[in-house]
Each structure stands twice: as structure tokens, then as C-alpha cells.
Coordinates of C-alpha atoms in Angstrom, one line a residue:
X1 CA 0.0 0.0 0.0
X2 CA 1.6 3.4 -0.9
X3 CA 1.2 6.5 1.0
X4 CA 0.9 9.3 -0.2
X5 CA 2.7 12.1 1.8
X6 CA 1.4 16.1 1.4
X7 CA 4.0 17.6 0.8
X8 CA 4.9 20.7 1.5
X9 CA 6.1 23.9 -0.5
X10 CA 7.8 27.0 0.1
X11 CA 8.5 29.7 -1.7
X12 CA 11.7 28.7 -2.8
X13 CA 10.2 26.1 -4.6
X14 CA 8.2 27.9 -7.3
X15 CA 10.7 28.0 -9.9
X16 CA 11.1 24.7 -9.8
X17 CA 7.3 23.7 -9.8
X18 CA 6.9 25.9 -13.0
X19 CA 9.6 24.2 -14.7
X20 CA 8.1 21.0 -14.2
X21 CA 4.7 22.3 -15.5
X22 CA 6.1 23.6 -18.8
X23 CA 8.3 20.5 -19.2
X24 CA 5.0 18.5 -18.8
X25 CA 3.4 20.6 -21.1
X26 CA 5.9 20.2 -23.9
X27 CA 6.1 16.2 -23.5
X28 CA 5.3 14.3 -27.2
X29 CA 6.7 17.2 -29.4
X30 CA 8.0 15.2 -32.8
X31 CA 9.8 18.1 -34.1
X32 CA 7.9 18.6 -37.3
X33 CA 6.9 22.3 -36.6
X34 CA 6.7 25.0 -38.9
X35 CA 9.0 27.8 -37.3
X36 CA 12.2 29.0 -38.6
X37 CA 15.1 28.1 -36.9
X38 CA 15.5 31.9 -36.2
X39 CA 12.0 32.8 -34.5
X40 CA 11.9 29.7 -32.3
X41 CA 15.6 29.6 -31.5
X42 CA 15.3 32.9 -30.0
X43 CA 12.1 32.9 -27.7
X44 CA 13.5 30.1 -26.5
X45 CA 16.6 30.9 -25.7
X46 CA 15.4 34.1 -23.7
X47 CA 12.4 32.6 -22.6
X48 CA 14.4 29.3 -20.8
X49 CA 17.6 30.4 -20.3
X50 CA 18.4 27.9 -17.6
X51 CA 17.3 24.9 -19.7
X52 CA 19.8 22.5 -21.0
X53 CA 17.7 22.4 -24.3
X54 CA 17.8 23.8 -28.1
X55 CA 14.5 25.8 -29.0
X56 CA 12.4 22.8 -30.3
X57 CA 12.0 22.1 -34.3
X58 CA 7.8 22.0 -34.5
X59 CA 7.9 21.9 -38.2
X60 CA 10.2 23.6 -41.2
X61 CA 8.3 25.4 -43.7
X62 CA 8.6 24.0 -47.2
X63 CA 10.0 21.0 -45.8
X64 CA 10.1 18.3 -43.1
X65 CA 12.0 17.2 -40.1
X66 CA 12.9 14.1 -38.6
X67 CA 14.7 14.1 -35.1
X68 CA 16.9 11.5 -32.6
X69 CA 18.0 12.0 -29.6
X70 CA 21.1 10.5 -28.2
X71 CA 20.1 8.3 -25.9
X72 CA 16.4 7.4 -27.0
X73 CA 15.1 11.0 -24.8
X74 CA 11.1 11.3 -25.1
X75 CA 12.1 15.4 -25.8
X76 CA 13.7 16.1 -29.5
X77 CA 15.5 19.4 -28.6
X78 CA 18.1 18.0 -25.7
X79 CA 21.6 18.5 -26.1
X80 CA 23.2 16.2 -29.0
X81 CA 19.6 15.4 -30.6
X82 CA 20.4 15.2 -34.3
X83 CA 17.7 16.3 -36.7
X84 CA 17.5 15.6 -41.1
X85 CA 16.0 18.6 -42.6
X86 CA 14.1 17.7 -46.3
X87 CA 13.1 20.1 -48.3
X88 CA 10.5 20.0 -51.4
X89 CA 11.4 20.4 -54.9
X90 CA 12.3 23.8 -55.4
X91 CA 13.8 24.4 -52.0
X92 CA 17.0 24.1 -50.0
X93 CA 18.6 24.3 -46.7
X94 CA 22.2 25.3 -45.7
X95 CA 22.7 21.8 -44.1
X96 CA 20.6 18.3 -44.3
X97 CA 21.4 17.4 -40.2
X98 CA 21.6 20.0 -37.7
X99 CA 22.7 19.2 -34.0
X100 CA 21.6 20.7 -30.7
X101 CA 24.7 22.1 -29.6
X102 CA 26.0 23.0 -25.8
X103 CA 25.4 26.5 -26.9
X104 CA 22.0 25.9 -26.7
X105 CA 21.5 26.1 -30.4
X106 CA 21.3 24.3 -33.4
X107 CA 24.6 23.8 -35.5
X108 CA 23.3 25.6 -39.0
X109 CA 20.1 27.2 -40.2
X110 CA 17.4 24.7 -40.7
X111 CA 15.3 26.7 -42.6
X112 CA 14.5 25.6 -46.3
X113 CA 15.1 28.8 -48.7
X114 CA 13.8 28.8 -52.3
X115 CA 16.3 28.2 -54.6
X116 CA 18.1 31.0 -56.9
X117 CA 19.4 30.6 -60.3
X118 CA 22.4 33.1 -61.1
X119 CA 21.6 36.4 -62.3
X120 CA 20.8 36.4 -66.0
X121 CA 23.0 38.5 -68.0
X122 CA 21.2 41.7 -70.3
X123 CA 21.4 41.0 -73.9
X124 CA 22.9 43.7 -76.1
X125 CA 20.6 46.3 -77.6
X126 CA 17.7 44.4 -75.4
X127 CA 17.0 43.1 -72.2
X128 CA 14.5 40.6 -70.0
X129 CA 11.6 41.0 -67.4
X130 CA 10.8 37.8 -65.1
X131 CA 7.8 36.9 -63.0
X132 CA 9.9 36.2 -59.7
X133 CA 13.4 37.6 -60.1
X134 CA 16.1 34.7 -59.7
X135 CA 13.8 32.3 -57.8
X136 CA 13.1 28.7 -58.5
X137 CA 10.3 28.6 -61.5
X138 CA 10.3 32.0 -62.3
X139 CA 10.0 32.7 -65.8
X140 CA 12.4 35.3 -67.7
X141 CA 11.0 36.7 -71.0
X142 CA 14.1 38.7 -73.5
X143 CA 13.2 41.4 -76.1
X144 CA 14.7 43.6 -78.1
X145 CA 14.7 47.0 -79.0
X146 CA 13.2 48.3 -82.3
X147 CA 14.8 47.5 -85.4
X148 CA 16.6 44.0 -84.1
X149 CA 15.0 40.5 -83.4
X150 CA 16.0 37.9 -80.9
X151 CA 18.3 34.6 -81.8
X152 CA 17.7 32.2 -80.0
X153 CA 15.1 31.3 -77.1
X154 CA 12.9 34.1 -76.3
X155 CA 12.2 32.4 -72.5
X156 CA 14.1 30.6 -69.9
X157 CA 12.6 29.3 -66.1
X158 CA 15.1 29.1 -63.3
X159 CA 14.8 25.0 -62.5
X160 CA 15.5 23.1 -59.2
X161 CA 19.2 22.8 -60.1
X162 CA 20.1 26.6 -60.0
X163 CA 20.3 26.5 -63.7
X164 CA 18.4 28.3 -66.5
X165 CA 16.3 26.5 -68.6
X166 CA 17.9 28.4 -72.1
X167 CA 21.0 30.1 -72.3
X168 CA 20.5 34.2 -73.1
X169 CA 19.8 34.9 -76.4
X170 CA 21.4 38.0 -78.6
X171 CA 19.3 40.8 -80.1
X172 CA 21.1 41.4 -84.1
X173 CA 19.7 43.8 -86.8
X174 CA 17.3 41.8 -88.6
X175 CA 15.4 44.3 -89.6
X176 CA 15.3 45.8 -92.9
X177 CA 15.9 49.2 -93.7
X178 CA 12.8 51.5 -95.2
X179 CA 13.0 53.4 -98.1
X180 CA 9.9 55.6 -100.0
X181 CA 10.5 55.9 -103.8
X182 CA 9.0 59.1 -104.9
X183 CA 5.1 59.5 -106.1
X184 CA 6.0 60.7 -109.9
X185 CA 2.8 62.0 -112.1
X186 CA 2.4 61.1 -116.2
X187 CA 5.1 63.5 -117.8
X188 CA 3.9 64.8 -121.1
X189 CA 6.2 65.3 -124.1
X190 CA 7.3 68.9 -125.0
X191 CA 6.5 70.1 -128.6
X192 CA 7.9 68.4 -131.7
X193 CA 10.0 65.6 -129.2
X194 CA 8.7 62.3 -127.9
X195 CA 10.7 62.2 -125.0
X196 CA 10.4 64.1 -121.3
X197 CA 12.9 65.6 -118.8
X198 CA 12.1 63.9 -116.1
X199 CA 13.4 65.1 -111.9
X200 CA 13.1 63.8 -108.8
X201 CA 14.6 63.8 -105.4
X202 CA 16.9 61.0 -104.2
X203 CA 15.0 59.2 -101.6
X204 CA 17.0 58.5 -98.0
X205 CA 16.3 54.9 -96.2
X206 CA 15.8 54.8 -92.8
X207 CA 17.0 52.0 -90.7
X208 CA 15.0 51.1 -87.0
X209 CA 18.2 49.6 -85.6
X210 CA 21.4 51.6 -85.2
X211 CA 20.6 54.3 -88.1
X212 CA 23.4 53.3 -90.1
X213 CA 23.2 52.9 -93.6
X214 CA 26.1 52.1 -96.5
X215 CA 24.6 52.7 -100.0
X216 CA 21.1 53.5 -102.0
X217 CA 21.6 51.9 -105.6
X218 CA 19.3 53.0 -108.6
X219 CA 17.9 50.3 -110.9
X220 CA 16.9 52.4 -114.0
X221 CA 18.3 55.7 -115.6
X222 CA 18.8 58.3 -113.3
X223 CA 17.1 61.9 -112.5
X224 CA 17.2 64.7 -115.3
X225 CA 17.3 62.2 -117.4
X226 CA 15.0 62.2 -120.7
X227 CA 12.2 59.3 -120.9
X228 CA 11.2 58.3 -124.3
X229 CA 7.2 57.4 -124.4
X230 CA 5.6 54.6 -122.6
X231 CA 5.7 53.3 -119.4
X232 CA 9.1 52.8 -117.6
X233 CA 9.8 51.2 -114.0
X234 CA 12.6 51.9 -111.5
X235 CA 13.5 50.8 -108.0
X236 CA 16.2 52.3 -105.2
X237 CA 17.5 49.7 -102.9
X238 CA 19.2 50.4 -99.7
X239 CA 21.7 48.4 -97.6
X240 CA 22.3 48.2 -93.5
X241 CA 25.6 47.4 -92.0
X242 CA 23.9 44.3 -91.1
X243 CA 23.4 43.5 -94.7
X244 CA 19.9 43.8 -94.7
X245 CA 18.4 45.6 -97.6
X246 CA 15.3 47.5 -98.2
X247 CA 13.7 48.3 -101.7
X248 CA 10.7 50.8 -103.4
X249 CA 9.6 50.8 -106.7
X250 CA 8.1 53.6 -109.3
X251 CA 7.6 54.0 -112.3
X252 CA 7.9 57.4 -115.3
X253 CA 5.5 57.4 -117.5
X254 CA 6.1 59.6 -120.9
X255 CA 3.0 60.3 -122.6
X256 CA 3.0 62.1 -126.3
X257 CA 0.1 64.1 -127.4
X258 CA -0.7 63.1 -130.4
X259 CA -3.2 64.6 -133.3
X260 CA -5.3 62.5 -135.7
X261 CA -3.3 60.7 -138.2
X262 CA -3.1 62.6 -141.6
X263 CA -3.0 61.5 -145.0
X264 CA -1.4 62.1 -148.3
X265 CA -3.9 63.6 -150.0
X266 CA -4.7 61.7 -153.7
X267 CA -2.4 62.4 -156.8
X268 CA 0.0 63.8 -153.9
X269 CA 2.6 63.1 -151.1
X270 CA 3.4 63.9 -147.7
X271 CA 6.1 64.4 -145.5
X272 CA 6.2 64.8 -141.9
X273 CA 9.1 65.0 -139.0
X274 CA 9.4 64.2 -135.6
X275 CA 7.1 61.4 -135.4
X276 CA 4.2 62.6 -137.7
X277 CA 1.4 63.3 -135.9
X278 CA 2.8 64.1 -132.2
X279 CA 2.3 67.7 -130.8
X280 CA 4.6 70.1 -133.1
X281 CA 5.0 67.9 -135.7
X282 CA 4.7 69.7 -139.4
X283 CA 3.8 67.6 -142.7
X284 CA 4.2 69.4 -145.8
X285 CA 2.2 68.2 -148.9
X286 CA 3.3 68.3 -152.5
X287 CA 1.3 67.3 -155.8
X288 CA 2.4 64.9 -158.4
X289 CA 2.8 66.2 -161.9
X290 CA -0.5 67.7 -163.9
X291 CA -1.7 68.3 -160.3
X292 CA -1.6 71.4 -158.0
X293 CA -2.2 72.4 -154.5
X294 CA -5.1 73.5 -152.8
X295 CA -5.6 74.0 -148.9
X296 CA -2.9 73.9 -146.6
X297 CA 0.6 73.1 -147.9
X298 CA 1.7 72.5 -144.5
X299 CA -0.3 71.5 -141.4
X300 CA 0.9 71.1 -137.9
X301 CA -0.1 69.4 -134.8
X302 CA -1.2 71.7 -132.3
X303 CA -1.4 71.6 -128.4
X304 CA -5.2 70.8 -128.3
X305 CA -4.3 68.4 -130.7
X306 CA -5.9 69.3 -133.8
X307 CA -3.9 70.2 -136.7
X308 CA -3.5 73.8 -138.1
X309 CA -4.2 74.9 -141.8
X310 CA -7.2 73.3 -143.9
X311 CA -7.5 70.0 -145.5
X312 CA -5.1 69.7 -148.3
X313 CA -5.8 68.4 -151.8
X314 CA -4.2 67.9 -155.0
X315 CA -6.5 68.7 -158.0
X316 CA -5.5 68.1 -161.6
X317 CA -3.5 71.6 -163.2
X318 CA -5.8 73.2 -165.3
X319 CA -4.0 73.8 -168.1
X320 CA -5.3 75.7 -171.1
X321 CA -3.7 74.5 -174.6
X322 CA -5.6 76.5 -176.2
X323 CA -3.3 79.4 -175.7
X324 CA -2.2 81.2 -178.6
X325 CA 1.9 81.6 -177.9
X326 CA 4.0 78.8 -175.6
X327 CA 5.1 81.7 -173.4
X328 CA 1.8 82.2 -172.3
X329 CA 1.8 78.3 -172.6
X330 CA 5.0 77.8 -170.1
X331 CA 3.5 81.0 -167.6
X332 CA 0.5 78.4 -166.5
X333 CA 3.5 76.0 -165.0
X334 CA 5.3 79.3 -163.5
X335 CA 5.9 78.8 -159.5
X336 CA 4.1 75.0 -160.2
X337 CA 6.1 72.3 -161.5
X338 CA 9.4 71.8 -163.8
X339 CA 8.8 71.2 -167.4
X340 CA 10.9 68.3 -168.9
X341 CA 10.5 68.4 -172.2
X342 CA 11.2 65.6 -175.0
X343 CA 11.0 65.7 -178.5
X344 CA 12.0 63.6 -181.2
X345 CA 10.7 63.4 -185.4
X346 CA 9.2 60.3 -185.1
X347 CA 8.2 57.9 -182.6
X348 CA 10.4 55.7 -184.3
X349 CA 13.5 57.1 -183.5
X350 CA 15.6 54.6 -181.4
X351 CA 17.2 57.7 -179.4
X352 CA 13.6 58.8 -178.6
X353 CA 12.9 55.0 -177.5
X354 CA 15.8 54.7 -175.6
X355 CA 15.3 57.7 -173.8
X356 CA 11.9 56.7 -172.7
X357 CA 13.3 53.8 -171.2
X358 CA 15.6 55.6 -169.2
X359 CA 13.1 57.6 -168.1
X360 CA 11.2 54.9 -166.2
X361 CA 14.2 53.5 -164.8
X362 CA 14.7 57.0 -163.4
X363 CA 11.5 57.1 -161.8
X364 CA 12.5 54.6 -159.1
X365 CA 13.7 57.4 -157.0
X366 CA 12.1 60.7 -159.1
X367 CA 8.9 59.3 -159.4
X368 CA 8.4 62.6 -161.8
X369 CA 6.0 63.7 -159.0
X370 CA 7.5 67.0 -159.5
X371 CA 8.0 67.3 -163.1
X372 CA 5.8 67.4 -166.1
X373 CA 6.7 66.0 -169.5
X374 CA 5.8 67.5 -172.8
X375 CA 6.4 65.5 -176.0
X376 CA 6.4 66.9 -179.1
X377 CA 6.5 64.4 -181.5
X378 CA 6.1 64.4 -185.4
X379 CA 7.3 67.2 -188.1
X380 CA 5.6 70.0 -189.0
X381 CA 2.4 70.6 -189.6
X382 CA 1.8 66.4 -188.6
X383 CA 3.8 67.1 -185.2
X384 CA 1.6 67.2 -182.4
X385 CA 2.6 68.4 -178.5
X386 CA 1.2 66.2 -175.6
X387 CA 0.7 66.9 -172.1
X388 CA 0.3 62.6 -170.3
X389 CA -3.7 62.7 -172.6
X390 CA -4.0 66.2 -173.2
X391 CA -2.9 66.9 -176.8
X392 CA -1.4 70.6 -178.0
X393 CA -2.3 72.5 -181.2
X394 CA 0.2 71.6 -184.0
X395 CA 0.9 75.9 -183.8
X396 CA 1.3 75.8 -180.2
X397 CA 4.0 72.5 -180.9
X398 CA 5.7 74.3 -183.5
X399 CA 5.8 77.7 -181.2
X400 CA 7.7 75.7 -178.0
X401 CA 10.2 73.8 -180.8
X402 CA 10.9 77.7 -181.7
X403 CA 11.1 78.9 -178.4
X404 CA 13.2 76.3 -177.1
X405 CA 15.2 76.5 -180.1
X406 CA 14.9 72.6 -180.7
X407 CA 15.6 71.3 -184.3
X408 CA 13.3 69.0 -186.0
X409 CA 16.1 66.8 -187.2
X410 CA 17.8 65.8 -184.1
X411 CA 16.7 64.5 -180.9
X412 CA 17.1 66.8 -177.6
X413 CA 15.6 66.6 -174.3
X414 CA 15.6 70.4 -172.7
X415 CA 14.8 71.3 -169.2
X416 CA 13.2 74.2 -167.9
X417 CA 13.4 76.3 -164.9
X418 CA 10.0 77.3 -163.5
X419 CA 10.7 81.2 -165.4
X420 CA 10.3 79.4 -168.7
X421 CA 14.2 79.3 -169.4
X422 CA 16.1 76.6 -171.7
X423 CA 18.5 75.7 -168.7
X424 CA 19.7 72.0 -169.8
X425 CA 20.3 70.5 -173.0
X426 CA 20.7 67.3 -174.0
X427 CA 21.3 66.7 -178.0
X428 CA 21.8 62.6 -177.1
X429 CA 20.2 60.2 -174.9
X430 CA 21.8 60.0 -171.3
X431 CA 21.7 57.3 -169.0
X432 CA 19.3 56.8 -165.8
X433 CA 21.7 58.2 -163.4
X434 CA 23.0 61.0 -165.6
X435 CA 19.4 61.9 -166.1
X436 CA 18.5 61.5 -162.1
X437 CA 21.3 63.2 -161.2
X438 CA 20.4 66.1 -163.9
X439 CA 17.1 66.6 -162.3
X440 CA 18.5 66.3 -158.8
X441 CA 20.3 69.6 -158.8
X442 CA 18.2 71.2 -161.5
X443 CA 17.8 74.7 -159.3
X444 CA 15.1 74.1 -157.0
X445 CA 13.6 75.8 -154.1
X446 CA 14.6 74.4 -150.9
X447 CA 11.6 72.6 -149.6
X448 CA 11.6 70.8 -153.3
X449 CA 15.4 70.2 -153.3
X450 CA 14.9 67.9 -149.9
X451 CA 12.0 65.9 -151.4
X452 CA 14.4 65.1 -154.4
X453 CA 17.3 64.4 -152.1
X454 CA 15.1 61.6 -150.2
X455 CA 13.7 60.3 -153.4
X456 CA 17.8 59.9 -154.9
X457 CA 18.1 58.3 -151.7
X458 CA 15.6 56.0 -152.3
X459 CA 16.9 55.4 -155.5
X460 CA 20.6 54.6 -155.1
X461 CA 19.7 51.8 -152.2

């Protein structure tokens, strides 16, 4: 049988009793509490500073903790207890064991701290803005600044090992330069030219990285330069120092006004320069032989684009044979046409013949569209004088063999000037060329003497 004795207390025993309540009231503690080793540590140690005892480990936040004591001890925080710190992914402490030391304290920080990759390094002409700094799973996005693009992975994430997910990536120019062409309107053709003086500004590029550029290079002929008509493109290109190039293209457009096409007029020619009917071009008209000019003898293309002057035609030469003297005969043909004139005593005659023949072979180049033939043909009073169909009086015949001075016994072929005067004489029948070249520079005005020069052209090719 046990008996109980009272016992009994004085006041030196308080402390004592108290210690003995808070010892009891501490009994069972596992050591998985969620303090820091700091906090705990520290109330403790103030609190009990008599106690033989680190400040208990309740339980590590972000982690766990699993204590032994030494010699088996109910309590986890006496002197030598040993405690393994775990932390979760993500997390880590300064030491996996710590050990309740004399001191009263455990031998390192318990506490599990998030985990820190390095510090990321900035990017050149960029730079990076994370969710959570350096911490474990925070996620770094780069970018760059206008005008250049990334290389490489645009994100990284700090992992559990302290390393980035993706290495830093470089900002370079990728960008390419800009460049505007200029906004040209149709040019229009000045008078009597199809072509246009064109000007325009060189454009500048523009580059959105560093502003440096090397060259602009023209595709197509340059400014001031003179379009011909129609449509005509161009382009400028312009380099970086990164080698990235930027292009614009435009294009000239040379329009020709140009008047209603005209047209020789019948038993005539035309000839026109520049291009013929553009603005300022002039075509002069001319009648073939036995024909003469009414209207406008030249005509040109105006800026409204109608053409100046009054229709042109050629209307056969009314010419009266039944004149009583050749003079007044050869005044009907004065400022009109050349006379060639050809006689022979009979149709017979193998001079005449022949110099026919030349005649026709001349007219590959002379046409005769400026000269008209008279034949007198025959002897007196059966000679007759012939205009193409129109046939002379045998008086008027014998009149122009007087005035002209030509013999009926011998062949000639005379020329006249436009006055009526025997300029040219030709007693024997002259080859083509000879007789081309006669009527070639036979005195002529000047207009005339460049429509014979083209036809000789004509002719000798």
C-alpha cells in the first residue's frame, strides 16, 4: 500500500514547480513544426535560459524534419539530438542534419530557402523581365529594341538545379531598312520631241536599328534624265551594315500628245518630221505632176491636238492649150512644177525610144512627181505636142520647138526652170543616173530640193 505524503512547499520552490509544469506541457513534441530556426531559436533561448535544451524544431516550412536524440530521450531538442532537414522540390537548406549544440543552439540554419538561379546576364541592344526575379520557377521573357530581333530562345525558367532553362539569347539587326520611292505623275512630251525631262529627289532609307546605312543603288536611268514614251519602271535599294536591304519601286510614265493621223492627200505626197502626228510635228504636202495644190501646204499638230491649216488636196493643173503663144503656154506652169521636155521626129527614133526607157528607170527614186513632161512628136504641120492625154495645137507645138530653139532633125531633151528658161540641154540620150542626177540639182527651191534628195536616196539603195 503506498502513502501518499502532502508535501509541502515553500516559496523557494516555485521556480522549480513551474519548470516542471512547462516540461509537462511540452512532452510528445515530434519536431515537425513549422517555425524557422531563427523565431523559435530565439524565444526560447530568452524565454528558458536555464534549460539545458535547443528551442524545439515544430515543423520547417517548405520541408520536413525528422529528429533522434542520443540516448532514445522522449524530448527532440536535448543536447546532441540530431535532426534531417528535407526540403520540397524547389527548395534548399544550408545543411541536411543539424545538432543541438551546448550553446543551446542548433549547429546551422534549418530553414529551407527557395532556390536562386544566377543572375541572368542583359542582352545587347535588349533586355529581359521575369515573373519572380532569380527564384526557382520564375519565368524570364528577353526582347529587343526596335529595329533588331532575338536569336535564340525568347524564355528561360530558373529550374530546381540553379540552372536556367535556355541560355540568353542576342538581339542582331534583322530588320530591314525602309525606303519611299517618290510619287511621280504622267510627264507629257514637249513640242515636236517624244521624250520628257524627267526630276526627282533622291530618296533616303531609314534603318530602326542603329541608323546606319552604307549605299542607295538606282535600278533604272537616273534623275534629269530624258524618258522616251511609254511606261518605264525603276527601283532604289538600300543596304544596312547588317546587310539587310530595303527596296521601293516607281515608275515614269512619258505620254506624247498626239493629233489625228493625216493623210497624203490623192495624186499627192506627204512628209512629216518628228514622229508625224505628235504635238509640233509639221507635214508638208506636195502634188504629183498635172496636179496642183489647194488648202494647206503645210499642217501642224497643235497643243489641243488638232492640226493647223485646212485639208489639203491635189486637184488636176488646169491647163489651157488652147493658148495662142508657148510663153503664155509655159506662164500656166510658173511657181508650179518643172517642165521636162522631149522631143523627137518620129516615134520611131531609137534615141527617142531609148530615152523613154531611161526615163522609167529613173522614176524609181524621181517618181516625176514634181515634173511634167511635154512630148512633141512628129514634123511639122503632122507634129503634135502632148501633155500625159492632153494633146497641144500643132501651132502651139511648132511655137515651143521655136522657143526652145529645138531642131526638127535631131533628138534633144531640154529642161526648164519654173521662169520658162532653156537651162539644160541634152542633144543625145543620157543614161538613168545621168538623167536622175540632172534633175537632182536642177535649181530648185529648198523645200523641193529635200524631197528630191530623199527620193535619190531611195533610189541609189
Amino acid at each position: 500500500m503506498l502513502n501518499c505524503v502532502r508535501p509541502t512547499f515553500n516559496m523557494d520552490m516555485w521556480p522549480l514547480l513551474l519548470l516542471l509544469v512547462q516540461l509537462c506541457l511540452c512532452s510528445g513534441y515530434e519536431g515537425s513544426g513549422q517555425y524557422s530556426y531563427g523565431d523559435d531559436e530565439e524565444w526560447y533561448f530568452r524565454t528558458y535560459q536555464g534549460t539545458p535544451w535547443c528551442a524545439p524544431i515544430k515543423y520547417v516550412k517548405h520541408g520536413s524534419v525528422s529528429c533522434s536524440t542520443p540516448t532514445g530521450q522522449q524530448h527532440k531538442n536535448v543536447m546532441g539530438t540530431r535532426c534531417k532537414i528535407r526540403c520540397k522540390q524547389g527548395y534548399e537548406t544550408q545543411s541536411s542534419e543539424v545538432v543541438c549544440m551546448a550553446s543551446k543552439r542548433w549547429s546551422s540554419n534549418y530553414a529551407c530557402q527557395e532556390v536562386r538561379c544566377p543572375k541572368l546576364n542583359m542582352p545587347v541592344n535588349g533586355g529581359y523581365k521575369c515573373s519572380d526575379g532569380s527564384y526557382f520557377n520564375s519565368r524570364c521573357e528577353f526582347f529587343c529594341a526596335p529595329g533588331f530581333g532575338l536569336k535564340g530562345q525568347k524564355t528561360t525558367t530558373c529550374q530546381h538545379n540553379k540552372a536556367w532553362s535556355a541560355g540568353v539569347p542576342t538581339c542582331v539587326d534583322m530588320d530591314p531598312p525602309k525606303i519611299k520611292c517618290p510619287n511621280l505623275k504622267d510627264k507629257w512630251a514637249e513640242p515636236g520631241k517624244l521624250t520628257a525631262r524627267v526630276t526627282w529627289d533622291t530618296p533616303e532609307g531609314v534603318d530602326t536599328a542603329d541608323g546606319i546605312l552604307t549605299d542607295v543603288v538606282l535600278k533604272g536611268k537616273p534623275s534629269k534624265s530624258n524618258f522616251p514614251e511609254g511606261l518605264h519602271k525603276l527601283s532604289y535599294t538600300v543596304f544596312d551594315r547588317a546587310g539587310n536591304k530595303g527596296s521601293c519601286r516607281f515608275t515614269v510614265r512619258v505620254r506624247v500628245r498626239r493629233c489625228s493621223q493625216l493623210f497624203a492627200p490623192d495624186n499627192g505626197y506627204m512628209n512629216c518630221d518628228s514622229d508625224g502626228d505628235n504635238y509640233g510635228a509639221t507635214c508638208s504636202f506636195k502634188c504629183t505632176g498635172g496636179h496642183e495644190l489647194s488648202g494647206s501646204a503645210a499642217r501642224v499638230c497643235q497643243y489641243g491636238l488638232t492640226w493647223s491649216g485646212t485639208e489639203t488636196k491635189c486637184s488636176p493643173m488646169n491647163i489651157n492649150v488652147g493658148v495662142r503663144t508657148a510663153a503664155a503656154l509655159l506662164d500656166q506652169f510658173y511657181e508650179k512644177r518643172r517642165l521636162l521636155i522631149i522631143s523627137a521626129p518620129t516615134a520611131a527614133n531609137h534615141n527617142y525610144r531609148f530615152q523613154m526607157t531611161n526615163l522609167q528607170h529613173a522614176q524609181c527614186g524621181l517618181d516625176l512627181r514634181h515634173v511634167t513632161v511635154i512630148e512633141v512628136v512628129g514634123t511639122y504641120p503632122a507634129q503634135i505636142g502632148r501633155i500625159r492625154h492632153t494633146v497641144l495645137p500643132p501651132g502651139l507645138a511648132l511655137q515651143l520647138r521655136l522657143l526652145l530653139r529645138i531642131s526638127q532633125r535631131s533628138f534633144q531633151m531640154v529642161l526648164v526652170d519654173k521662169q520658162g528658161t532653156d537651162k539644160q540641154r541634152y542633144p543625145f540620150p543620157i543614161t538613168a543616173a545621168e538623167l536622175f542626177t540632172t534633175i537632182d540639182t536642177f535649181p530648185l527651191r529648198k523645200d523641193e530640193m529635200v524631197l528630191q534628195q530623199e527620193a535619190g536616196q531611195t533610189c541609189h539603195s
